[in-house]
């Protein structure tokens, strides 16, 4: 009788351990029991209000918190950030060091040749010329910047606007000055007269320049859809891109994206 009791107790304990292990594995997976896939998100860490380190050293901002909300809603994926210099983000995506590029990327022909984008924009902007607030010269278009120093971030969509302009105006080029360090030093460089202008999204200027030392001038150079960037011709990337699209639509429909945009950018730029 005692022998039977011991055997039964041992069997019961074994079943309990097995059940706990099975439950733990299912909990750590997706809703349908599949293993969760880790996704590395490449972004920056010095773009104020977009992707930056707060006073406690925590990575936060519009792009970061939006990705975190998407992560909460995608049960089959687990997102992890890897911050780096802006100029290295797309290279890291191309070399498979990251799986998504998230840094207010605008879709353009040059990028589309090498990368894929999701379909549902999560923000919209208009690129304009930015000069010192005390600049009284009539500036309407890039033609008015010929021969002048214009500060721009390398590999940015704005840099490609200037580079394409110079290709078409060999005899009257804009003097492009590429930023070397701080991505947000336009205010100091332009207000001090070291450079004449920069290009940037109209909605970002109040964030970078709360004191109003700079202003936008002229007509919009273009209007851009802000999207996430993925590797081209990669089935797993396409699957992830589709999942992100569906989640962005949910975030728009329930007002969450609007709330995140207003919190970090001051207005709703999701439509």
mmCIF file of C-alpha atoms in Angstrom:
data_model
loop_
_atom_site.group_PDB
_atom_site.id
_atom_site.type_symbol
_atom_site.label_atom_id
_atom_site.label_comp_id
_atom_site.label_asym_id
_atom_site.label_seq_id
_atom_site.Cartn_x
_atom_site.Cartn_y
_atom_site.Cartn_z
ATOM 1 C CA UNK A 1 0.000 0.000 0.000
ATOM 2 C CA UNK A 2 2.806 2.379 0.885
ATOM 3 C CA UNK A 3 4.606 1.444 -2.331
ATOM 4 C CA UNK A 4 1.522 2.297 -4.367
ATOM 5 C CA UNK A 5 1.161 5.623 -2.571
ATOM 6 C CA UNK A 6 4.795 6.573 -3.316
ATOM 7 C CA UNK A 7 4.465 5.633 -6.988
ATOM 8 C CA UNK A 8 1.221 7.589 -7.324
ATOM 9 C CA UNK A 9 2.747 10.646 -5.634
ATOM 10 C CA UNK A 10 5.782 10.530 -7.915
ATOM 11 C CA UNK A 11 3.573 10.284 -10.986
ATOM 12 C CA UNK A 12 1.428 13.184 -9.805
ATOM 13 C CA UNK A 13 4.486 15.372 -9.222
ATOM 14 C CA UNK A 14 5.841 14.522 -12.673
ATOM 15 C CA UNK A 15 2.546 15.470 -14.306
ATOM 16 C CA UNK A 16 2.443 18.731 -12.347
ATOM 17 C CA UNK A 17 5.970 19.692 -13.428
ATOM 18 C CA UNK A 18 5.143 18.791 -17.013
ATOM 19 C CA UNK A 19 1.971 20.891 -16.925
ATOM 20 C CA UNK A 20 3.810 23.888 -15.450
ATOM 21 C CA UNK A 21 6.480 23.641 -18.108
ATOM 22 C CA UNK A 22 3.889 23.440 -20.854
ATOM 23 C CA UNK A 23 2.009 26.442 -19.456
ATOM 24 C CA UNK A 24 5.212 28.490 -19.187
ATOM 25 C CA UNK A 25 6.161 27.768 -22.781
ATOM 26 C CA UNK A 26 2.695 28.734 -24.067
ATOM 27 C CA UNK A 27 2.682 31.927 -21.994
ATOM 28 C CA UNK A 28 6.032 33.008 -23.458
ATOM 29 C CA UNK A 29 4.769 32.438 -26.974
ATOM 30 C CA UNK A 30 2.118 34.048 -29.127
ATOM 31 C CA UNK A 31 -1.606 33.589 -28.734
ATOM 32 C CA UNK A 32 -1.615 30.543 -31.005
ATOM 33 C CA UNK A 33 1.216 28.861 -29.094
ATOM 34 C CA UNK A 34 4.002 29.729 -31.578
ATOM 35 C CA UNK A 35 7.322 31.038 -30.323
ATOM 36 C CA UNK A 36 7.631 34.817 -30.126
ATOM 37 C CA UNK A 37 9.947 36.296 -32.775
ATOM 38 C CA UNK A 38 12.377 38.977 -31.593
ATOM 39 C CA UNK A 39 12.528 42.120 -33.744
ATOM 40 C CA UNK A 40 15.446 44.559 -33.495
ATOM 41 C CA UNK A 41 14.380 48.157 -34.131
ATOM 42 C CA UNK A 42 17.071 50.556 -35.311
ATOM 43 C CA UNK A 43 16.626 54.184 -34.256
ATOM 44 C CA UNK A 44 18.595 57.205 -33.043
ATOM 45 C CA UNK A 45 19.052 58.669 -29.561
ATOM 46 C CA UNK A 46 19.587 62.418 -30.058
ATOM 47 C CA UNK A 47 16.484 63.530 -31.982
ATOM 48 C CA UNK A 48 14.585 65.593 -29.397
ATOM 49 C CA UNK A 49 10.963 64.478 -28.887
ATOM 50 C CA UNK A 50 11.333 61.781 -31.564
ATOM 51 C CA UNK A 51 14.026 59.346 -30.388
ATOM 52 C CA UNK A 52 16.233 60.590 -27.557
ATOM 53 C CA UNK A 53 17.538 59.849 -24.063
ATOM 54 C CA UNK A 54 15.617 61.573 -21.264
ATOM 55 C CA UNK A 55 17.219 62.952 -18.082
ATOM 56 C CA UNK A 56 17.245 59.422 -16.630
ATOM 57 C CA UNK A 57 18.990 57.938 -19.641
ATOM 58 C CA UNK A 58 15.845 56.194 -20.924
ATOM 59 C CA UNK A 59 15.239 55.992 -24.669
ATOM 60 C CA UNK A 60 11.907 57.653 -25.433
ATOM 61 C CA UNK A 61 10.123 59.983 -27.876
ATOM 62 C CA UNK A 62 7.430 59.790 -30.538
ATOM 63 C CA UNK A 63 8.980 57.019 -32.645
ATOM 64 C CA UNK A 64 10.045 55.020 -29.602
ATOM 65 C CA UNK A 65 6.731 55.126 -27.742
ATOM 66 C CA UNK A 66 4.764 54.346 -30.888
ATOM 67 C CA UNK A 67 6.880 51.247 -31.498
ATOM 68 C CA UNK A 68 6.326 50.230 -27.872
ATOM 69 C CA UNK A 69 2.551 50.507 -28.385
ATOM 70 C CA UNK A 70 2.783 48.419 -31.568
ATOM 71 C CA UNK A 71 4.832 45.862 -29.613
ATOM 72 C CA UNK A 72 2.063 45.574 -27.000
ATOM 73 C CA UNK A 73 -0.482 44.713 -29.679
ATOM 74 C CA UNK A 74 1.554 42.206 -31.711
ATOM 75 C CA UNK A 75 1.523 38.985 -29.688
ATOM 76 C CA UNK A 76 3.785 37.101 -32.098
ATOM 77 C CA UNK A 77 6.664 39.579 -31.853
ATOM 78 C CA UNK A 78 8.918 41.059 -29.211
ATOM 79 C CA UNK A 79 10.540 44.389 -30.113
ATOM 80 C CA UNK A 80 13.946 45.482 -28.875
ATOM 81 C CA UNK A 81 15.612 48.835 -29.587
ATOM 82 C CA UNK A 82 19.141 49.379 -30.826
ATOM 83 C CA UNK A 83 20.042 53.064 -30.997
ATOM 84 C CA UNK A 84 22.808 54.429 -33.218
ATOM 85 C CA UNK A 85 23.890 57.374 -35.350
ATOM 86 C CA UNK A 86 21.175 58.258 -37.874
ATOM 87 C CA UNK A 87 23.532 57.680 -40.811
ATOM 88 C CA UNK A 88 24.043 54.057 -39.721
ATOM 89 C CA UNK A 89 20.392 53.022 -39.350
ATOM 90 C CA UNK A 90 19.651 52.009 -42.939
ATOM 91 C CA UNK A 91 23.074 50.406 -43.318
ATOM 92 C CA UNK A 92 22.322 48.295 -40.240
ATOM 93 C CA UNK A 93 18.997 47.288 -41.789
ATOM 94 C CA UNK A 94 20.694 46.320 -45.038
ATOM 95 C CA UNK A 95 23.305 44.217 -43.220
ATOM 96 C CA UNK A 96 20.620 42.526 -41.077
ATOM 97 C CA UNK A 97 21.807 43.992 -37.781
ATOM 98 C CA UNK A 98 18.300 45.408 -37.276
ATOM 99 C CA UNK A 99 14.903 44.354 -38.659
ATOM 100 C CA UNK A 100 13.052 47.693 -38.777
ATOM 101 C CA UNK A 101 14.318 51.247 -39.252
ATOM 102 C CA UNK A 102 12.262 53.739 -37.233
ATOM 103 C CA UNK A 103 13.365 57.382 -37.299
ATOM 104 C CA UNK A 104 10.714 59.426 -39.143
ATOM 105 C CA UNK A 105 11.828 57.963 -42.463
ATOM 106 C CA UNK A 106 10.246 59.420 -45.563
ATOM 107 C CA UNK A 107 9.658 57.247 -48.614
ATOM 108 C CA UNK A 108 11.473 58.447 -51.712
ATOM 109 C CA UNK A 109 12.734 56.892 -54.973
ATOM 110 C CA UNK A 110 16.326 56.552 -53.776
ATOM 111 C CA UNK A 111 15.372 54.593 -50.664
ATOM 112 C CA UNK A 112 12.734 52.553 -52.489
ATOM 113 C CA UNK A 113 15.419 51.131 -54.775
ATOM 114 C CA UNK A 114 17.077 49.392 -51.828
ATOM 115 C CA UNK A 115 14.362 48.965 -49.202
ATOM 116 C CA UNK A 116 10.694 48.217 -48.685
ATOM 117 C CA UNK A 117 8.270 50.333 -46.657
ATOM 118 C CA UNK A 118 5.056 49.520 -44.873
ATOM 119 C CA UNK A 119 1.915 50.868 -46.552
ATOM 120 C CA UNK A 120 0.122 52.810 -43.787
ATOM 121 C CA UNK A 121 1.846 56.116 -42.872
ATOM 122 C CA UNK A 122 2.025 56.916 -39.179
ATOM 123 C CA UNK A 123 2.778 60.617 -39.752
ATOM 124 C CA UNK A 124 2.775 63.180 -42.554
ATOM 125 C CA UNK A 125 5.004 66.204 -43.058
ATOM 126 C CA UNK A 126 6.004 68.982 -45.452
ATOM 127 C CA UNK A 127 9.671 69.820 -46.020
ATOM 128 C CA UNK A 128 10.437 73.546 -46.094
ATOM 129 C CA UNK A 129 13.444 75.864 -46.115
ATOM 130 C CA UNK A 130 14.457 77.047 -42.635
ATOM 131 C CA UNK A 131 16.437 80.255 -42.040
ATOM 132 C CA UNK A 132 17.186 82.667 -39.206
ATOM 133 C CA UNK A 133 14.095 84.456 -37.926
ATOM 134 C CA UNK A 134 15.732 87.834 -38.659
ATOM 135 C CA UNK A 135 16.448 86.905 -42.297
ATOM 136 C CA UNK A 136 14.420 89.366 -44.392
ATOM 137 C CA UNK A 137 15.501 88.123 -47.833
ATOM 138 C CA UNK A 138 12.732 86.848 -50.130
ATOM 139 C CA UNK A 139 13.228 83.077 -50.214
ATOM 140 C CA UNK A 140 10.719 81.023 -52.179
ATOM 141 C CA UNK A 141 12.529 77.921 -53.445
ATOM 142 C CA UNK A 142 15.843 76.084 -53.629
ATOM 143 C CA UNK A 143 16.885 78.472 -56.410
ATOM 144 C CA UNK A 144 17.281 81.148 -53.735
ATOM 145 C CA UNK A 145 19.877 78.996 -51.929
ATOM 146 C CA UNK A 146 22.334 78.790 -54.826
ATOM 147 C CA UNK A 147 25.873 79.463 -53.612
ATOM 148 C CA UNK A 148 24.770 79.512 -49.965
ATOM 149 C CA UNK A 149 25.756 77.088 -47.189
ATOM 150 C CA UNK A 150 22.907 74.767 -46.257
ATOM 151 C CA UNK A 151 23.297 72.448 -43.276
ATOM 152 C CA UNK A 152 21.805 68.967 -43.609
ATOM 153 C CA UNK A 153 22.079 65.492 -42.115
ATOM 154 C CA UNK A 154 23.883 62.966 -44.325
ATOM 155 C CA UNK A 155 21.689 60.226 -45.895
ATOM 156 C CA UNK A 156 18.520 62.150 -44.925
ATOM 157 C CA UNK A 157 15.602 62.712 -47.299
ATOM 158 C CA UNK A 158 16.377 66.441 -47.152
ATOM 159 C CA UNK A 159 19.982 65.773 -48.179
ATOM 160 C CA UNK A 160 18.738 63.902 -51.226
ATOM 161 C CA UNK A 161 16.595 66.894 -52.188
ATOM 162 C CA UNK A 162 19.705 69.099 -52.189
ATOM 163 C CA UNK A 163 21.894 66.516 -53.913
ATOM 164 C CA UNK A 164 19.332 66.006 -56.665
ATOM 165 C CA UNK A 165 19.059 69.777 -57.103
ATOM 166 C CA UNK A 166 22.828 70.095 -57.511
ATOM 167 C CA UNK A 167 22.870 67.333 -60.137
ATOM 168 C CA UNK A 168 20.415 69.365 -62.177
ATOM 169 C CA UNK A 169 22.194 72.705 -61.603
ATOM 170 C CA UNK A 170 25.880 72.032 -62.180
ATOM 171 C CA UNK A 171 26.647 75.723 -62.778
ATOM 172 C CA UNK A 172 24.736 77.070 -59.769
ATOM 173 C CA UNK A 173 24.998 74.588 -56.939
ATOM 174 C CA UNK A 174 23.969 74.876 -53.321
ATOM 175 C CA UNK A 175 26.896 74.587 -50.894
ATOM 176 C CA UNK A 176 25.848 71.518 -48.880
ATOM 177 C CA UNK A 177 27.309 71.302 -45.370
ATOM 178 C CA UNK A 178 26.819 67.883 -43.793
ATOM 179 C CA UNK A 179 26.254 67.646 -40.059
ATOM 180 C CA UNK A 180 29.007 65.812 -38.223
ATOM 181 C CA UNK A 181 27.717 65.314 -34.696
ATOM 182 C CA UNK A 182 24.582 66.678 -33.043
ATOM 183 C CA UNK A 183 21.561 66.193 -35.282
ATOM 184 C CA UNK A 184 19.799 69.115 -33.598
ATOM 185 C CA UNK A 185 22.433 71.875 -33.926
ATOM 186 C CA UNK A 186 20.661 73.771 -36.728
ATOM 187 C CA UNK A 187 19.572 76.557 -34.376
ATOM 188 C CA UNK A 188 23.110 77.422 -33.287
ATOM 189 C CA UNK A 189 24.640 77.044 -36.736
ATOM 190 C CA UNK A 190 22.044 79.183 -38.525
ATOM 191 C CA UNK A 191 21.501 81.849 -35.854
ATOM 192 C CA UNK A 192 25.286 82.363 -35.598
ATOM 193 C CA UNK A 193 25.625 82.789 -39.351
ATOM 194 C CA UNK A 194 27.910 79.781 -39.861
ATOM 195 C CA UNK A 195 25.430 78.433 -42.378
ATOM 196 C CA UNK A 196 22.583 80.159 -44.190
ATOM 197 C CA UNK A 197 19.768 77.634 -43.972
ATOM 198 C CA UNK A 198 18.634 74.056 -43.531
ATOM 199 C CA UNK A 199 15.699 71.985 -44.748
ATOM 200 C CA UNK A 200 13.281 70.302 -42.426
ATOM 201 C CA UNK A 201 9.768 69.184 -41.643
ATOM 202 C CA UNK A 202 7.549 72.087 -40.689
ATOM 203 C CA UNK A 203 6.131 70.363 -37.600
ATOM 204 C CA UNK A 204 9.561 69.666 -36.105
ATOM 205 C CA UNK A 205 10.777 73.273 -36.005
ATOM 206 C CA UNK A 206 8.924 74.260 -32.786
ATOM 207 C CA UNK A 207 10.401 71.177 -31.097
ATOM 208 C CA UNK A 208 13.976 71.951 -32.125
ATOM 209 C CA UNK A 209 13.629 75.703 -31.725
ATOM 210 C CA UNK A 210 11.209 76.575 -28.891
ATOM 211 C CA UNK A 211 12.732 80.076 -28.604
ATOM 212 C CA UNK A 212 11.787 80.934 -32.187
ATOM 213 C CA UNK A 213 15.277 81.780 -33.492
ATOM 214 C CA UNK A 214 14.451 80.166 -36.841
ATOM 215 C CA UNK A 215 11.509 80.256 -39.246
ATOM 216 C CA UNK A 216 10.223 78.373 -42.290
ATOM 217 C CA UNK A 217 10.039 80.242 -45.601
ATOM 218 C CA UNK A 218 8.800 79.658 -49.128
ATOM 219 C CA UNK A 219 6.531 77.005 -50.508
ATOM 220 C CA UNK A 220 6.688 73.358 -49.372
ATOM 221 C CA UNK A 221 9.454 71.529 -51.228
ATOM 222 C CA UNK A 222 7.534 68.272 -51.016
ATOM 223 C CA UNK A 223 5.071 66.413 -48.846
ATOM 224 C CA UNK A 224 6.181 63.179 -47.261
ATOM 225 C CA UNK A 225 4.578 60.076 -45.820
ATOM 226 C CA UNK A 226 6.424 58.822 -42.746
ATOM 227 C CA UNK A 227 6.803 55.053 -42.747
ATOM 228 C CA UNK A 228 8.903 52.235 -41.314
ATOM 229 C CA UNK A 229 11.664 50.738 -43.439
ATOM 230 C CA UNK A 230 12.156 47.002 -44.013
ATOM 231 C CA UNK A 231 14.521 44.783 -45.973
ATOM 232 C CA UNK A 232 13.583 44.246 -49.607
ATOM 233 C CA UNK A 233 12.679 40.793 -51.001
ATOM 234 C CA UNK A 234 12.501 39.270 -47.520
ATOM 235 C CA UNK A 235 9.353 37.186 -46.761
ATOM 236 C CA UNK A 236 9.734 37.567 -42.977
ATOM 237 C CA UNK A 237 10.095 41.348 -43.357
ATOM 238 C CA UNK A 238 6.956 41.449 -45.530
ATOM 239 C CA UNK A 239 5.016 39.456 -42.935
ATOM 240 C CA UNK A 240 6.161 41.832 -40.191
ATOM 241 C CA UNK A 241 5.378 44.868 -42.354
ATOM 242 C CA UNK A 242 1.817 43.652 -42.919
ATOM 243 C CA UNK A 243 1.356 43.086 -39.180
ATOM 244 C CA UNK A 244 2.644 46.588 -38.426
ATOM 245 C CA UNK A 245 0.265 48.070 -41.013
ATOM 246 C CA UNK A 246 -2.730 46.386 -39.431
ATOM 247 C CA UNK A 247 -1.678 47.647 -36.004
ATOM 248 C CA UNK A 248 -1.195 51.243 -37.193
ATOM 249 C CA UNK A 249 -4.733 51.187 -38.601
ATOM 250 C CA UNK A 250 -5.983 50.050 -35.181
ATOM 251 C CA UNK A 251 -4.039 52.820 -33.461
ATOM 252 C CA UNK A 252 -5.550 55.409 -35.793
ATOM 253 C CA UNK A 253 -9.055 54.047 -35.366
ATOM 254 C CA UNK A 254 -9.038 54.060 -31.563
ATOM 255 C CA UNK A 255 -7.270 57.436 -31.226
ATOM 256 C CA UNK A 256 -4.054 56.100 -29.688
ATOM 257 C CA UNK A 257 -1.821 57.344 -32.509
ATOM 258 C CA UNK A 258 -3.391 60.808 -32.286
ATOM 259 C CA UNK A 259 -2.711 60.853 -28.546
ATOM 260 C CA UNK A 260 0.953 59.832 -28.954
ATOM 261 C CA UNK A 261 1.477 62.419 -31.705
ATOM 262 C CA UNK A 262 -0.031 65.226 -29.620
ATOM 263 C CA UNK A 263 1.992 64.199 -26.571
ATOM 264 C CA UNK A 264 5.373 64.247 -28.307
ATOM 265 C CA UNK A 265 4.934 66.507 -31.360
ATOM 266 C CA UNK A 266 2.364 68.970 -30.042
ATOM 267 C CA UNK A 267 -0.234 68.237 -32.740
ATOM 268 C CA UNK A 268 -1.924 65.346 -34.463
ATOM 269 C CA UNK A 269 0.236 64.595 -37.497
ATOM 270 C CA UNK A 270 -1.239 61.143 -38.098
ATOM 271 C CA UNK A 271 -3.673 62.350 -40.792
#
